[in-house]
mmCIF file of C-alpha atoms in Angstrom:
data_model
loop_
_atom_site.group_PDB
_atom_site.id
_atom_site.type_symbol
_atom_site.label_atom_id
_atom_site.label_comp_id
_atom_site.label_asym_id
_atom_site.label_seq_id
_atom_site.Cartn_x
_atom_site.Cartn_y
_atom_site.Cartn_z
ATOM 1 C CA MET A 13 14.070 1.607 -29.988
ATOM 2 C CA ALA A 14 14.480 3.203 -26.540
ATOM 3 C CA GLN A 15 10.701 3.437 -26.019
ATOM 4 C CA ALA A 16 10.220 -0.238 -26.830
ATOM 5 C CA ALA A 17 13.018 -1.287 -24.478
ATOM 6 C CA ALA A 18 11.601 0.962 -21.732
ATOM 7 C CA ALA A 19 8.089 -0.456 -22.183
ATOM 8 C CA GLU A 20 9.437 -3.990 -21.904
ATOM 9 C CA ALA A 21 11.514 -3.139 -18.827
ATOM 10 C CA ALA A 22 8.630 -1.268 -17.142
ATOM 11 C CA ARG A 23 6.498 -4.421 -17.203
ATOM 12 C CA MET A 24 9.038 -6.139 -14.923
ATOM 13 C CA ARG A 25 10.606 -3.248 -12.984
ATOM 14 C CA ASP A 26 9.063 -0.417 -11.000
ATOM 15 C CA ASP A 27 12.044 1.824 -10.267
ATOM 16 C CA VAL A 28 12.826 4.447 -12.928
ATOM 17 C CA ALA A 29 16.576 3.938 -12.445
ATOM 18 C CA ASP A 30 16.197 0.203 -13.161
ATOM 19 C CA ILE A 31 14.216 0.964 -16.310
ATOM 20 C CA ILE A 32 16.871 3.451 -17.456
ATOM 21 C CA ASN A 33 19.589 0.846 -16.879
ATOM 22 C CA ALA A 34 17.665 -1.728 -18.901
ATOM 23 C CA VAL A 35 17.240 0.763 -21.755
ATOM 24 C CA ILE A 36 20.953 1.609 -21.701
ATOM 25 C CA GLU A 37 21.872 -2.078 -21.746
ATOM 26 C CA GLU A 38 19.593 -2.713 -24.729
ATOM 27 C CA LEU A 39 20.873 0.312 -26.654
ATOM 28 C CA VAL A 40 24.509 -0.640 -26.010
ATOM 29 C CA ARG A 41 23.789 -4.252 -27.000
ATOM 30 C CA ARG A 42 22.370 -3.051 -30.317
ATOM 31 C CA ARG A 43 25.213 -0.508 -30.706
ATOM 32 C CA PHE A 44 22.929 2.536 -30.754
ATOM 33 C CA GLU A 45 24.123 5.965 -29.696
ATOM 34 C CA LEU A 46 22.904 6.818 -26.196
ATOM 35 C CA PRO A 47 20.569 9.802 -25.866
ATOM 36 C CA ALA A 48 20.953 12.404 -23.105
ATOM 37 C CA PHE A 49 20.173 11.201 -19.591
ATOM 38 C CA GLY A 50 17.180 13.555 -19.324
ATOM 39 C CA THR A 51 15.705 11.962 -22.427
ATOM 40 C CA LEU A 52 16.208 8.488 -20.941
ATOM 41 C CA ALA A 53 14.561 9.616 -17.709
ATOM 42 C CA LYS A 54 11.504 10.956 -19.591
ATOM 43 C CA ILE A 55 11.209 7.764 -21.638
ATOM 44 C CA ALA A 56 11.503 5.583 -18.513
ATOM 45 C CA THR A 57 8.983 7.656 -16.542
ATOM 46 C CA ALA A 58 6.465 7.533 -19.399
ATOM 47 C CA ALA A 59 6.962 3.773 -19.795
ATOM 48 C CA ARG A 60 6.457 3.189 -16.062
ATOM 49 C CA ALA A 61 3.276 5.307 -16.078
ATOM 50 C CA ALA A 62 1.915 3.366 -19.064
ATOM 51 C CA ALA A 63 2.719 0.015 -17.443
ATOM 52 C CA ASN A 64 1.072 1.069 -14.167
ATOM 53 C CA ARG A 65 -1.987 2.355 -16.039
ATOM 54 C CA ASP A 66 -2.295 -0.951 -17.919
ATOM 55 C CA CYS A 67 -1.977 -2.907 -14.682
ATOM 56 C CA HIS A 68 -4.608 -0.766 -12.916
ATOM 57 C CA ARG A 69 -6.997 -1.089 -15.869
ATOM 58 C CA HIS A 70 -6.579 -4.861 -15.879
ATOM 59 C CA ILE A 71 -7.340 -5.050 -12.155
ATOM 60 C CA ALA A 72 -10.340 -2.696 -12.473
ATOM 61 C CA ASN A 73 -11.759 -4.643 -15.407
ATOM 62 C CA THR A 74 -11.584 -7.959 -13.544
ATOM 63 C CA LEU A 75 -13.312 -6.682 -10.383
ATOM 64 C CA PRO A 76 -16.872 -7.892 -9.836
ATOM 65 C CA THR A 77 -19.581 -5.210 -9.893
ATOM 66 C CA GLU A 78 -20.165 -5.517 -6.134
ATOM 67 C CA ALA A 79 -16.481 -4.915 -5.376
ATOM 68 C CA ARG A 80 -16.458 -1.830 -7.616
ATOM 69 C CA ARG A 81 -19.531 -0.495 -5.828
ATOM 70 C CA ARG A 82 -17.941 -1.019 -2.412
ATOM 71 C CA LEU A 83 -14.703 0.680 -3.503
ATOM 72 C CA ASN A 84 -16.662 3.650 -4.862
ATOM 73 C CA GLU A 85 -18.514 3.903 -1.540
ATOM 74 C CA LEU A 86 -15.178 4.165 0.253
ATOM 75 C CA LEU A 87 -14.305 7.234 -1.817
ATOM 76 C CA THR A 88 -17.716 8.940 -1.734
ATOM 77 C CA LEU A 89 -18.249 11.621 0.897
ATOM 78 C CA PRO A 90 -21.611 10.998 2.603
ATOM 79 C CA PRO A 91 -23.821 14.074 3.152
ATOM 80 C CA GLY A 92 -23.084 15.731 6.471
ATOM 81 C CA GLN A 93 -19.776 13.903 6.918
ATOM 82 C CA ALA A 94 -16.361 15.555 6.981
ATOM 83 C CA ARG A 95 -14.403 12.426 5.997
ATOM 84 C CA THR A 96 -14.868 9.526 3.635
ATOM 85 C CA ALA A 97 -14.740 5.905 4.723
ATOM 86 C CA TRP A 98 -11.351 5.695 2.989
ATOM 87 C CA ASP A 99 -10.018 8.361 5.385
ATOM 88 C CA ARG A 100 -11.060 6.173 8.314
ATOM 89 C CA VAL A 101 -9.484 3.071 6.760
ATOM 90 C CA LYS A 102 -6.130 4.748 6.194
ATOM 91 C CA ALA A 103 -6.046 6.485 9.603
ATOM 92 C CA GLU A 104 -2.813 6.029 11.528
ATOM 93 C CA PRO A 105 -3.035 3.316 14.158
ATOM 94 C CA LYS A 106 -3.049 4.277 17.803
ATOM 95 C CA ARG A 107 -0.328 3.261 20.232
ATOM 96 C CA SER A 108 -0.454 -0.471 20.855
ATOM 97 C CA THR A 109 -2.036 -1.188 24.223
ATOM 98 C CA PRO A 110 -4.130 -4.155 25.347
ATOM 99 C CA HIS A 111 -7.267 -2.025 24.943
ATOM 100 C CA THR A 112 -6.524 -0.848 21.360
ATOM 101 C CA THR A 113 -5.246 -4.279 20.333
ATOM 102 C CA CYS A 114 -8.487 -5.822 21.546
ATOM 103 C CA GLY A 115 -10.449 -3.183 19.625
ATOM 104 C CA ILE A 116 -8.559 -3.935 16.424
ATOM 105 C CA SER A 117 -9.050 -7.658 16.973
ATOM 106 C CA CYS A 118 -12.776 -7.177 17.457
ATOM 107 C CA THR A 119 -13.006 -4.970 14.374
ATOM 108 C CA ILE A 120 -11.271 -7.608 12.270
ATOM 109 C CA SER A 121 -13.302 -10.516 13.633
ATOM 110 C CA THR A 122 -16.739 -8.851 13.669
ATOM 111 C CA GLY A 123 -16.292 -6.294 10.890
ATOM 112 C CA CYS A 124 -18.106 -3.712 12.992
ATOM 113 C CA GLY A 125 -15.729 -0.919 11.903
ATOM 114 C CA ARG A 126 -15.495 0.577 15.385
ATOM 115 C CA ARG A 127 -12.219 1.688 16.894
ATOM 116 C CA ALA A 128 -13.341 0.811 20.418
ATOM 117 C CA PRO A 129 -13.745 -2.799 21.491
ATOM 118 C CA ALA A 130 -17.148 -4.363 21.131
ATOM 119 C CA PRO A 131 -19.009 -5.078 24.399
ATOM 120 C CA GLN A 132 -18.268 -8.809 24.149
ATOM 121 C CA CYS A 133 -14.532 -8.075 23.915
ATOM 122 C CA SER A 134 -12.629 -7.086 26.991
ATOM 123 C CA PRO A 135 -8.919 -6.362 27.163
ATOM 124 C CA PRO A 136 -6.822 -8.782 29.168
ATOM 125 C CA SER A 137 -6.584 -7.928 32.836
ATOM 126 C CA ARG A 138 -3.243 -7.068 34.359
ATOM 127 C CA PRO A 139 -1.868 -9.103 37.230
ATOM 128 C CA PRO A 140 -1.544 -7.244 40.545
ATOM 129 C CA LYS A 141 1.796 -5.489 40.964
ATOM 130 C CA SER A 142 2.616 -7.525 44.014
ATOM 131 C CA ALA A 143 2.301 -10.733 42.021
ATOM 132 C CA ALA A 144 4.438 -9.448 39.142
ATOM 133 C CA LEU A 145 7.792 -9.525 40.981
ATOM 134 C CA PRO A 146 8.862 -11.688 43.916
ATOM 135 C CA PRO A 147 9.912 -9.777 47.025
ATOM 136 C CA ARG A 148 13.604 -8.882 47.272
ATOM 137 C CA ARG A 149 15.817 -10.632 49.766
ATOM 138 C CA ALA A 150 18.331 -8.757 51.773
ATOM 139 C CA PRO A 151 21.957 -9.724 50.997
#
């Protein structure tokens, strides 16, 4: 009974604590004796893993062949390379500056995959410091 309730709850909830609570509610509703908390935790964890596995399989089975090939390429280490393409994709972003923002914008728009801006993209120029603030007046 607890496994069935956990499987049902895991399809709608992701947090183990939420799944455990749903199982407890169902067992109390049906007037069953509650198992030890560790047992509930194991049942909920297994149900969540099964639900996630089913979801991942469904997504993988609906992907077109070309998309699967491209995803596999992301995870394949090319000869002579130290990092996969996936490592480059998940790299931490640099500090946001006009130069890096322009580079990201160019990468998104052109798909070139470079971190630096493309030659046709130039970061916005800064106004001269003298033009930024008006001169102070003496009191």
